[in-house]
Amino acid sequence: MKRCSSISDGLLDPLFESADVGRRLSDTSLLRALLDVESALAQAEADAGVIPIGAAKAIAEACTSTPFDVAQLGIDAQGSGNPVVPLVRALGAALPEDARPWVHLGATSQDILDTAFMLLARRSGVLMLADGDAAADACAELVAAHRDTVMVARTLGQQAGLTTFGLKAAGWLTSLDESVARLREVLQSRLAVQLGGAAGTLGVLGDAGVAVSARFAYLLDLAEPVLPWHTNRQRVLELAAALGGVVAACGKLALDVELLAQTEIAEVGEGAGTPGGQPHGGSSALPHKHNPVDAVLIRSAAYRAPGLLSALFFAASHHEHERAAGAWHAEWESLRELLRVTGGALARTGSLVSALSVHADRMRATVDAAGGLLMTENVASALAPALGRAAAQALVGACAARALERGATLRDVMASDADVLGHLSPAELDAAFDPGTVLKSAGVLIDRALAAHAGLR
Amino acid sequence: MKRCSSISDGLLDPLFESADVGRRLSDTSLLRALLDVESALAQAEADAGVIPIGAAKAIAEACTSTPFDVAQLGIDAQGSGNPVVPLVRALGAALPEDARPWVHLGATSQDILDTAFMLLARRSGVLMLADGDAAADACAELVAAHRDTVMVARTLGQQAGLTTFGLKAAGWLTSLDESVARLREVLQSRLAVQLGGAAGTLGVLGDAGVAVSARFAYLLDLAEPVLPWHTNRQRVLELAAALGGVVAACGKLALDVELLAQTEIAEVGEGAGTPGGQPHGGSSALPHKHNPVDAVLIRSAAYRAPGLLSALFFAASHHEHERAAGAWHAEWESLRELLRVTGGALARTGSLVSALSVHADRMRATVDAAGGLLMTENVASALAPALGRAAAQALVGACAARALERGATLRDVMASDADVLGHLSPAELDAAFDPGTVLKSAGVLIDRALAAHAGLR
Amino acid sequence: MKRCSSISDGLLDPLFESADVGRRLSDTSLLRALLDVESALAQAEADAGVIPIGAAKAIAEACTSTPFDVAQLGIDAQGSGNPVVPLVRALGAALPEDARPWVHLGATSQDILDTAFMLLARRSGVLMLADGDAAADACAELVAAHRDTVMVARTLGQQAGLTTFGLKAAGWLTSLDESVARLREVLQSRLAVQLGGAAGTLGVLGDAGVAVSARFAYLLDLAEPVLPWHTNRQRVLELAAALGGVVAACGKLALDVELLAQTEIAEVGEGAGTPGGQPHGGSSALPHKHNPVDAVLIRSAAYRAPGLLSALFFAASHHEHERAAGAWHAEWESLRELLRVTGGALARTGSLVSALSVHADRMRATVDAAGGLLMTENVASALAPALGRAAAQALVGACAARALERGATLRDVMASDADVLGHLSPAELDAAFDPGTVLKSAGVLIDRALAAHAGLR
Amino acid sequence: MKRCSSISDGLLDPLFESADVGRRLSDTSLLRALLDVESALAQAEADAGVIPIGAAKAIAEACTSTPFDVAQLGIDAQGSGNPVVPLVRALGAALPEDARPWVHLGATSQDILDTAFMLLARRSGVLMLADGDAAADACAELVAAHRDTVMVARTLGQQAGLTTFGLKAAGWLTSLDESVARLREVLQSRLAVQLGGAAGTLGVLGDAGVAVSARFAYLLDLAEPVLPWHTNRQRVLELAAALGGVVAACGKLALDVELLAQTEIAEVGEGAGTPGGQPHGGSSALPHKHNPVDAVLIRSAAYRAPGLLSALFFAASHHEHERAAGAWHAEWESLRELLRVTGGALARTGSLVSALSVHADRMRATVDAAGGLLMTENVASALAPALGRAAAQALVGACAARALERGATLRDVMASDADVLGHLSPAELDAAFDPGTVLKSAGVLIDRALAAHAGLR
């Protein structure tokens, strides 16, 4: 019995990919794309008068209806080092005699594979853009809903002041918006056909080379490049970097969720269930535990994407002469894997954000428990004009130490400190401790982020 | 005596960096940028009515004229983990009493450092753009000069057909143009001020936060972001990826030069001297040897940039809450090093291309020595309509084998082969072997690349 | 119909993996390993008196004979984020009532997965060691056969002196031997069971924890670690680095083959056919062309492994507390992929080396064509005692320039140069130009490399 | 005035390096190593009778007492692409006439640089081993002191059971011990001289090649390799991977410290001061805040090392023929930077661990606050034999839910649950809730880790 695949039988895939995106990246989808490219090439050549129109029709028909054996093509690819050679042979065998000379005319394997990978990027990328927009929309809802939900800001793991959950989520939103916008830009403007022939000169096509190339691009709805890009991989790099940016945005969001979901903090939690019904994040060994599974799986992508990205950048500078001896081959699985984990991270980010439980009361409780210590920056600033920055900070610091020691709030300690009262009236002290004072800009910033998001589409 | 630096005393730097770019990335330049940022912040706050105008003036004066001890600041930075804390302390000490409360007001260390790195990127990037344009211009000259210089195309290390040196250099040109254009775009539109204060809320600035931020951006001629981007590193990633793209373009070019300069090929050579006068690439042990030193040093950057890039992408997804506990600190030297090696690679690419010796006669000799074998794709295509693709290739293959065996040219073997003559007239055979046939599109493509280049500025 | 896998249907796998190694890394093999681990755990617990012996037998039986649905397990894994949770559920369902409480007792998912990956590493690694030894043996044969085959040494792409093909191949051999030895060492001494339970304390096993752990290791023939290593990933890193070293050794060898196989050099060529019969490296478009396909595909691994390795090192430093929130999950596919491409590169290196055609005559012709220029280092050294190093080099350099100019050999030019003859007798000059002089150590070094290889096993 | 360095003036260095290690990696130290190598080479050649003993003495003298201009050497290196060429020239100029022919005899630049980098690795590595041992010793003290300090175990950010701080620190200890042991092994057995001459054949040395090589190794106290390793970089890779392993160990430890030091958890804190006296981790803006500065800076190394490592692995597979055209040059700064950040991380880990404040009372309070929920795994296991695993977990889960709902402890809820009491006596229930039950193995494991540590030296 023929094995289906040497690696994947579906045991780990669902954890790391979106099923829809994954399907569009499969070997079967790659074969489909290779055939679409061969078909479009023939059509473009017929349109340009290079081959008979009947041949193009026969090729299109064979590309659509021939049942190719994916795994056998893979085995046969070993002699030449790429699957296009056996595919063209098999395609030729499926053609009527008079169409055979016209298949793959003037093309080289790299033309077909590069163009097919561009189709794969677009076909999977379209889903990612939708998933990205959905995740950002869900984020925007969180932002709007929690515009005024006060919470602790944390730097280097330490409580450091006040912010709002709306502003934190606005940071996620802006990062998603920026990275998805860049991905959209790359998908829309940088995916291009590759057509150069064996030497990258369009040589066999004679006078018709450029016309065929233009028509080829038109038919596949891809850009026509200034030059064949067989050894100029800037398009691949821009795509890869955009994917890496998206994963970074998702990864930061997931990290925050995981940190906020820590048992001791518990200011957010992942949603209560997956469609299948199984309790989400449940632990069979520990019934009360609720693991942030989505965040964890998104974060796994953030560990993997940079290495995949580096492989593509490594390879891109090593395309010898008119065809790379290995660097090009290294791209195939690396780029596909990067597309795959990005798609997985993005889809999962959407579900994570959509189902996120935000515990505003708990956030408030954390703020209250800090007893005014989160306002020290503001209070010291209020004292600075009179005392100077250093003395003001020292005074606040001394009061804070006393507050921690006595279990009192900083507000109360300062209200009974003679030095403080010599410079701030009780009303001024109240103002300095009012969270509203330090959150004035937060609302404005949030509104800007929401407006920017709304303006994107 | 105080050491100047623990690592670099200039022994290796000149090999890997452009002196001008390097200088703009030095610790001293970073300190300058930090001071420029503090100064602009004070001015912006004065303009917004937050601090006295006199204080801003005093701060600007202190930033300009105080002689700070760079190395001491570094030593003092250890307590807080960043150099802004001791710098602000030292800056305060240099101020008149009444200006002290107003320095660094409402800012956090990350605001100053992030913004300063944006300045460093712009200040060094401007030189890189100029170097990139110069390298591309030099490439364009090569392209134009060698538009019709026929040479062998090579794929997977094997001679594979004909191309022109103009087209090969056009590939370098397009790759440089695309990557430098992307870098320009990022430098122009994605460098932004960072201002958020301790919690990323602009909290201490109260109502004036957004106004100060806008003015701060205006004064430094950087973009104002929608939100503070302290934990949204998309800007850094876009910059890093653009730098990586430039290095990849330079690396591919240098690889081609190195391969073409191999003793056995010798179709190009590096220029005859450096300004200093020392014979370029000379080997003291081997007097006749001429090493492609520029290509080698450019290639070294191509080995290093992807790893630096991966560190930045890895770090970008790990910015906890409102300030990263390590990921941000990892950016400083990684980004600077990436800027540095990119600048070095780009400047050296310019000198390499400008001084490149192109041996067109040698290229022609290589083509001639191949005795028609480089036209096989075209000849087979000429036979395909009559014989079918597979049979045509088999016939040409048999003739090629005979030619190699007899030391004859493929043209001569085919001209005396009955099977061939049954399908192609002597005139058709001549046409099939005419290099001009397969280079028709090459000229058009070259002209497009030159036009695209000309249209860039 | 249920899809088999979202990604791989065998189109690209055969290019990048060894079928045998790939099979041992598949999801099905992973499932097998997970079951072997659960079975061994139960047996170890029975042996330690923790669970009834009958339960262990029932568990072993269920692990062997239950037909699990791999893809369904994958789908069910999404709720918990790993496949062990649904597997234990399914395994429980397959057990008789009285055995159910005893399955997976005291273990956590990570225990099972980590230990299973160690089994995967060993099971695939054993094949790699055999492939590595075979490749090294084939290399050793090349070394011995070409101990005295003189060829040009090349540095920075330039002809730089004389060496032997035996010494070059000895460099490949030593690199393979060293890297495979390190891999063997890691596979033999660093693969260990992981058993810690939910908190890494072996808590549920009470007094029996350590005894169970020891027995568990014994049954699986893996090492018993000092401590559970759930968050100490040194073992994974050592394995990954060893794999990366092997790929680097293969990649360097393949690069040399590709460079030596260049049309203009043609000192080696890849073998004439693959078992399947298809002409190896044939190009359908270019019948005379002979691509170094094995070298190209090996090199593709060399572009990919470092990025995969970096992901594992990134992740290893990010294992939070008693279980990582993402870093661990990122290991699974990264480590497997690294094992896979290493296995592919190693197997292909074996076939490449075994079937390599070495064109000693062509090597000799290249040496002869250099007309003595490759002996300049030696000739200058012969003159140095009399003239000083700099003057000697200058004199040889001047002669070399004259030789190149006149198309004469350096030997002839020097033999008629008065300055030279003033310091070297004709016999001394002959000696200085004798290749044997400079290859005296080469033979000794080769013999050392062969002896070291022979001593390895 | 001549600039000292283009990049570093000490502003950032102290944050990321150990001053002592950094000093041993500086350009000045590299120059020292280059001179030591030239000196040892001459001595080895004199010992082997290849050059006059007087020449070796003169060379040693010149290497010791000549004041070379580091920065000028760097500038002069540009023509040849490495600093050895100008150094040999300058060294020659410093020699008496009759010694000049004998300097650098039979060597090539790579011999000198590779061997010098091995010296740099050893000289800096020795300090790292000492720092690593000190850090591990400090860890071992923590382990011993907190062998029985009960604390919460956390997985995926969630409280998951009980452990001891001793066991957690034992995990740090074992990871440090393993990684430092591997580094020690590499430093002791894999650092070797490189000597091959221009072609890697020891050609110029004639019969004496191998003898010189052996003596050269002896004089420098480095290993003698089987073959010159100019294009076999396994030694560099093993060193790099060992360094990467050390950084990973440090990074995991620092991550745990940062997480435990979070304001809401506060179970550990960084020490109270640096020798200089400045409050450690103090924030000028937030007087009460105490940043985990050491952990943050250590973590920054963990973000950087993997990318540096990947560059070295990438380069290692790209050493063409007898000398790499770029891959070798990429090693210099990458390896040095990796040594540098490893040294920095290791030294800082030592200070972090030595001064760590462990708040055992706070750990206990966290455990108590969980009200028995951390014992669920054990309690469910106690019920499993009677109920089956699934039903036992469901019962415990229901009780846990009730406990959380009512704010009661799980122990109390279960003690009043009829189902529970039907299967467990009050004594059995008490036993199931006794932390001692689940920590029996922890102590044994800790003792093993301490014994393994004690046995290392």
XYZ file of N, CA and C in Angstrom, chain B residues 3-17 19 22-23 25-28 30-31 34 70-71 73-83 85 89 198 258 278-282 284 286 293 296-297 299-300 302-304 307-308 310-311 314-315 318 320 325-327 329-330 332-334 336-337 340 348, chain D residues 3-17 19 22-23 25-28 30-31 34 70-71 73-83 85 89 198 258 278-282 284 286 293 296-297 299-300 302-304 307-308 310-311 314-315 318 320 325-327 329-330 332-334 336-337 340 348:
462
model
N 39.551 52.144 30.115
C 39.497 51.536 28.787
C 38.502 52.313 27.947
N 38.716 52.304 26.684
C 37.829 53.025 25.777
C 36.655 52.153 25.425
N 36.919 50.903 25.226
C 35.839 49.985 24.880
C 36.355 48.603 25.150
N 35.485 47.713 25.476
C 35.960 46.376 25.785
C 36.188 45.556 24.531
N 35.594 45.903 23.466
C 35.663 45.044 22.292
C 36.449 45.663 21.144
N 35.971 46.749 20.651
C 36.492 47.217 19.384
C 37.539 48.310 19.538
N 38.670 48.069 18.953
C 39.666 49.124 18.820
C 40.001 49.385 17.365
N 39.131 48.938 16.507
C 39.297 49.274 15.094
C 40.036 48.245 14.267
N 40.305 47.066 14.834
C 41.062 46.084 14.072
C 40.221 45.426 12.984
N 38.960 45.167 13.282
C 38.104 44.481 12.305
C 37.063 45.397 11.674
N 36.736 46.475 12.358
C 35.655 47.340 11.887
C 35.749 47.724 10.415
N 36.910 48.188 9.954
C 36.943 48.682 8.572
C 36.586 47.613 7.532
N 36.707 46.348 7.909
C 36.362 45.295 6.955
C 34.860 45.166 6.778
N 34.126 45.469 7.829
C 32.712 45.127 7.813
C 31.781 46.327 7.830
N 32.342 47.506 7.923
C 31.453 48.654 7.985
C 31.943 49.763 7.068
N 32.914 53.488 7.156
C 33.353 54.350 8.259
C 32.311 55.420 8.563
N 29.318 53.768 10.198
C 29.746 53.309 11.522
C 29.788 54.441 12.528
N 30.314 55.566 12.076
C 30.430 56.718 12.984
C 29.044 57.170 13.465
N 26.627 55.379 14.027
C 26.020 54.340 14.868
C 26.770 54.155 16.184
N 27.801 54.935 16.375
C 28.651 54.736 17.551
C 27.932 55.093 18.840
N 28.498 54.647 19.943
C 27.974 55.023 21.255
C 27.911 56.541 21.408
N 28.907 57.213 20.880
C 28.907 58.668 20.970
C 27.737 59.253 20.176
N 24.998 57.638 19.588
C 23.795 57.259 20.334
C 23.566 58.244 21.482
N 24.634 58.605 22.162
C 24.504 59.584 23.239
C 23.991 60.911 22.688
N 20.348 60.552 22.101
C 19.604 60.575 23.370
C 19.420 62.013 23.851
N 30.944 59.178 28.387
C 30.193 58.056 27.811
C 30.412 56.774 28.607
N 31.658 56.459 28.846
C 31.961 55.190 29.504
C 31.450 55.155 30.932
N 28.818 56.756 32.015
C 27.372 56.542 31.908
C 27.085 55.055 31.744
N 27.909 54.374 30.935
C 27.724 52.937 30.726
C 27.855 52.166 32.020
N 28.844 52.528 32.802
C 29.047 51.835 34.083
C 27.877 52.115 35.028
N 27.435 53.359 35.031
C 26.338 53.724 35.919
C 25.001 53.152 35.467
N 24.951 52.720 34.220
C 23.686 52.198 33.690
C 23.333 50.844 34.275
N 24.316 50.192 34.888
C 24.078 48.822 35.326
C 22.999 48.686 36.401
N 22.882 49.698 37.237
C 21.881 49.610 38.300
C 20.462 49.573 37.769
N 20.224 50.326 36.720
C 18.860 50.428 36.198
C 18.660 49.596 34.937
N 19.754 49.192 34.300
C 19.626 48.377 33.099
C 19.507 49.167 31.820
N 19.636 50.477 31.908
C 19.678 51.263 30.670
C 20.392 52.578 30.912
N 20.959 53.155 29.864
C 21.805 54.340 30.054
C 21.035 55.643 30.241
N 18.772 56.367 32.543
C 18.654 56.737 33.955
C 19.871 57.553 34.422
N 20.154 61.741 35.217
C 20.745 62.215 36.468
C 21.878 63.201 36.181
N 5.841 56.302 31.854
C 6.080 55.050 32.573
C 5.071 53.967 32.242
N 32.001 36.707 -7.370
C 32.988 35.729 -6.926
C 33.024 34.529 -7.878
N 47.135 50.456 -1.973
C 47.547 49.076 -1.805
C 46.881 48.203 -2.858
N 47.621 47.305 -3.488
C 46.989 46.493 -4.528
C 45.812 45.746 -3.944
N 44.677 45.899 -4.541
C 43.426 45.346 -4.063
C 43.388 43.848 -4.279
N 43.135 43.124 -3.204
C 42.992 41.678 -3.332
C 44.294 40.954 -3.561
N 45.384 41.655 -3.450
C 46.663 40.995 -3.634
C 46.928 40.039 -2.495
N 49.955 38.224 -0.413
C 51.414 38.326 -0.270
C 52.076 36.981 -0.514
N 50.987 34.671 -2.602
C 50.785 34.209 -3.970
C 50.713 35.419 -4.891
N 38.189 40.553 -2.973
C 38.039 40.919 -1.556
C 36.711 41.593 -1.259
N 33.979 39.052 -1.187
C 34.094 38.212 0.005
C 33.542 38.928 1.233
N 33.897 40.185 1.392
C 33.442 40.918 2.575
C 31.948 41.209 2.507
N 29.818 39.266 1.043
C 29.188 37.981 1.332
C 29.183 37.691 2.831
N 30.210 38.150 3.523
C 30.210 37.884 4.972
C 28.982 38.520 5.632
N 26.105 38.788 4.280
C 24.943 37.966 3.943
C 24.820 36.749 4.850
N 25.931 36.338 5.434
C 25.867 35.239 6.396
C 25.396 35.715 7.765
N 25.597 36.977 8.035
C 25.307 37.470 9.385
C 23.925 38.099 9.538
N 20.637 36.061 10.863
C 20.607 35.720 12.283
C 20.244 36.926 13.137
N 20.784 38.080 12.782
C 20.441 39.305 13.509
C 18.955 39.617 13.348
N 16.596 37.475 12.733
C 15.758 36.524 13.470
C 15.680 36.901 14.945
N 16.775 37.423 15.484
C 16.743 37.853 16.886
C 15.714 38.971 17.077
N 12.269 37.471 16.826
C 11.991 36.672 18.009
C 11.646 37.583 19.191
N 12.477 38.601 19.358
C 12.253 39.520 20.470
C 10.917 40.242 20.338
N 7.867 39.158 22.128
C 8.029 38.878 23.549
C 8.088 40.138 24.406
N 6.461 41.951 27.064
C 5.447 41.718 28.083
C 4.730 43.017 28.472
N 10.767 42.613 29.342
C 11.804 42.299 30.314
C 12.941 41.546 29.622
N 13.607 42.205 28.689
C 14.740 41.588 28.012
C 14.657 41.690 26.504
N 13.476 41.505 25.955
C 13.317 41.536 24.493
C 13.659 42.923 23.945
N 15.724 45.107 25.382
C 17.167 45.307 25.554
C 17.957 44.562 24.474
N 17.414 43.443 24.022
C 18.095 42.667 22.985
C 18.093 43.376 21.641
N 18.743 46.553 21.031
C 19.676 47.672 20.849
C 20.887 47.286 20.011
N 21.610 46.301 20.505
C 22.830 45.944 19.778
C 22.520 45.168 18.499
N 21.417 44.416 18.504
C 21.074 43.649 17.298
C 20.721 44.579 16.142
N 21.468 47.754 15.831
C 22.631 48.556 15.466
C 23.602 47.747 14.605
N 23.795 46.490 14.976
C 24.707 45.636 14.215
C 24.149 45.372 12.814
N 24.741 48.347 10.854
C 26.162 48.459 10.567
C 26.595 47.545 9.412
N 30.341 48.845 0.104
C 31.311 48.018 -0.590
C 30.759 47.527 -1.934
N 39.844 58.218 15.880
C 38.776 57.638 16.677
C 39.263 56.318 17.256
N 38.698 55.981 18.387
C 39.103 54.752 19.046
C 38.365 53.582 18.444
N 37.128 53.769 18.134
C 36.340 52.687 17.564
C 35.140 53.322 16.920
N 34.620 52.675 15.925
C 33.476 53.282 15.265
C 32.188 53.012 15.998
N 32.176 52.016 16.830
C 30.910 51.633 17.440
C 30.902 51.870 18.946
N 31.766 51.197 19.607
C 31.620 51.137 21.052
C 32.527 52.119 21.769
N 31.919 52.908 22.617
C 32.692 53.733 23.541
C 32.285 53.420 24.973
N 31.684 52.277 25.160
C 31.406 51.834 26.513
C 30.035 52.192 27.052
N 29.159 52.721 26.217
C 27.852 53.133 26.724
C 26.952 51.937 27.023
N 27.008 50.933 26.173
C 26.121 49.779 26.354
C 26.849 48.532 26.846
N 28.149 48.473 26.596
C 28.898 47.250 26.926
C 28.662 46.720 28.344
N 28.734 47.578 29.362
C 28.633 47.024 30.717
C 27.306 46.312 30.984
N 26.290 46.637 30.199
C 25.008 45.974 30.415
C 25.027 44.535 29.925
N 25.813 44.294 28.894
C 25.685 43.009 28.218
C 26.907 42.117 28.339
N 27.955 42.624 28.947
C 29.145 41.786 29.029
C 29.712 41.808 30.440
N 33.024 42.599 32.286
C 34.181 43.417 31.905
C 35.413 42.555 31.686
N 34.962 40.561 28.486
C 35.002 41.505 27.371
C 36.420 41.923 27.042
N 37.201 42.164 28.082
C 38.585 42.593 27.868
C 39.377 41.522 27.122
N 38.297 39.635 24.949
C 37.768 39.466 23.594
C 38.020 40.695 22.732
N 38.651 41.675 23.301
C 38.808 42.949 22.588
C 39.737 42.814 21.388
N 39.690 43.792 20.514
C 40.613 43.849 19.384
C 42.066 43.788 19.863
N 42.321 44.459 20.965
C 43.683 44.445 21.488
C 44.066 43.032 21.922
N 42.763 40.367 20.667
C 42.870 39.586 19.430
C 44.248 39.801 18.810
N 44.689 41.046 18.800
C 46.021 41.332 18.273
C 47.085 40.582 19.083
N 47.039 37.057 17.992
C 47.653 36.897 16.664
C 49.179 36.866 16.804
N 46.781 49.331 16.398
C 45.636 48.462 16.104
C 44.748 49.049 15.005
N 44.394 50.299 15.175
C 43.445 50.892 14.239
C 44.047 51.016 12.842
N 46.265 49.014 11.560
C 46.227 47.659 11.006
C 44.849 47.376 10.418
N 43.827 47.816 11.126
C 42.460 47.624 10.633
C 42.251 48.314 9.300
N 42.731 49.523 9.196
C 42.581 50.265 7.939
C 43.356 49.572 6.824
N 44.564 49.131 7.155
C 45.390 48.486 6.140
C 44.879 47.099 5.753
N 43.998 46.545 6.583
C 43.484 45.199 6.305
C 42.527 45.174 5.125
N 42.056 46.348 4.739
C 41.004 46.371 3.722
C 41.446 45.829 2.370
N 42.696 46.027 2.049
C 43.164 45.563 0.747
C 43.123 44.055 0.607
N 43.441 43.381 1.674
C 43.507 41.921 1.610
C 42.286 41.256 2.225
N 41.523 41.998 3.001
C 40.340 41.415 3.610
C 40.583 40.752 4.947
N 41.791 40.853 5.485
C 42.005 40.353 6.838
C 43.207 41.047 7.462
N 43.243 41.110 8.789
C 44.273 41.911 9.461
C 45.645 41.235 9.526
N 47.500 40.090 7.045
C 48.404 40.557 5.985
C 49.160 41.820 6.424
N 53.259 42.246 7.607
C 54.089 43.292 7.009
C 54.729 44.150 8.104
N 48.934 28.058 2.526
C 48.044 28.618 1.506
C 47.062 27.605 0.949
N 12.186 36.465 36.954
C 11.330 37.587 36.578
C 9.856 37.277 36.875
N 24.645 51.963 44.141
C 23.401 52.464 43.574
C 22.296 51.438 43.809
N 21.130 51.876 44.260
C 20.077 50.890 44.519
C 19.804 50.092 43.256
N 19.885 48.795 43.370
C 19.745 47.882 42.246
C 18.300 47.814 41.799
N 18.099 48.053 40.522
C 16.748 47.927 39.987
C 15.830 49.056 40.368
N 16.369 50.079 40.973
C 15.526 51.193 41.333
C 15.054 51.931 40.092
N 13.781 55.620 38.821
C 13.721 57.000 39.297
C 12.308 57.542 39.199
N 9.542 55.766 39.550
C 8.617 55.036 40.403
C 9.371 54.541 41.634
N 16.550 43.761 37.329
C 17.447 44.193 36.258
C 18.361 43.079 35.768
N 16.468 40.714 33.606
C 16.152 41.341 32.318
C 17.369 41.312 31.384
N 18.520 41.649 31.914
C 19.714 41.698 31.063
C 20.164 40.286 30.662
N 18.114 37.834 30.257
C 17.143 37.430 29.240
C 17.462 38.052 27.883
N 18.009 39.244 27.887
C 18.342 39.855 26.586
C 19.344 38.986 25.832
N 19.465 35.801 25.943
C 18.741 34.634 25.428
C 18.009 34.943 24.131
N 17.704 36.213 23.908
C 17.089 36.599 22.637
C 18.121 36.706 21.518
N 19.359 36.956 21.900
C 20.369 37.226 20.877
C 21.185 36.011 20.474
N 20.297 33.630 17.264
C 20.550 34.199 15.938
C 22.034 34.181 15.592
N 22.868 34.491 16.570
C 24.320 34.432 16.343
C 24.740 32.993 16.028
N 22.876 30.676 14.731
C 22.409 30.255 13.401
C 23.340 30.781 12.321
N 23.887 31.973 12.514
C 24.824 32.509 11.517
C 26.059 31.610 11.420
N 25.068 28.421 9.660
C 24.843 28.701 8.246
C 26.179 28.839 7.529
N 27.060 29.619 8.119
C 28.364 29.841 7.496
C 29.151 28.536 7.382
N 29.276 26.545 4.276
C 29.554 27.294 3.051
C 31.029 27.651 2.895
N 33.921 27.182 0.816
C 34.252 26.689 -0.528
C 35.684 26.154 -0.594
N 34.834 32.030 0.881
C 34.771 33.388 0.359
C 33.670 34.171 1.063
N 33.815 34.361 2.356
C 32.832 35.147 3.105
C 32.361 34.435 4.362
N 32.130 33.143 4.271
C 31.615 32.394 5.427
C 32.609 32.420 6.583
N 34.876 34.808 7.109
C 34.925 36.180 7.606
C 33.717 36.500 8.499
N 32.596 35.846 8.202
C 31.386 36.076 9.003
C 31.510 35.497 10.401
N 34.100 35.688 12.465
C 34.907 36.419 13.438
C 34.061 37.183 14.439
N 33.261 38.109 13.919
C 32.480 38.932 14.846
C 31.317 38.149 15.459
N 30.796 37.166 14.712
C 29.671 36.389 15.258
C 30.113 35.559 16.449
N 32.771 35.979 18.309
C 33.190 36.862 19.393
C 31.985 37.424 20.134
N 30.975 37.806 19.403
C 29.768 38.347 20.035
C 29.062 37.276 20.864
N 30.912 36.877 23.925
C 30.703 38.046 24.769
C 29.358 37.999 25.501
N 26.377 37.530 35.147
C 25.225 38.166 35.774
C 24.329 37.136 36.467
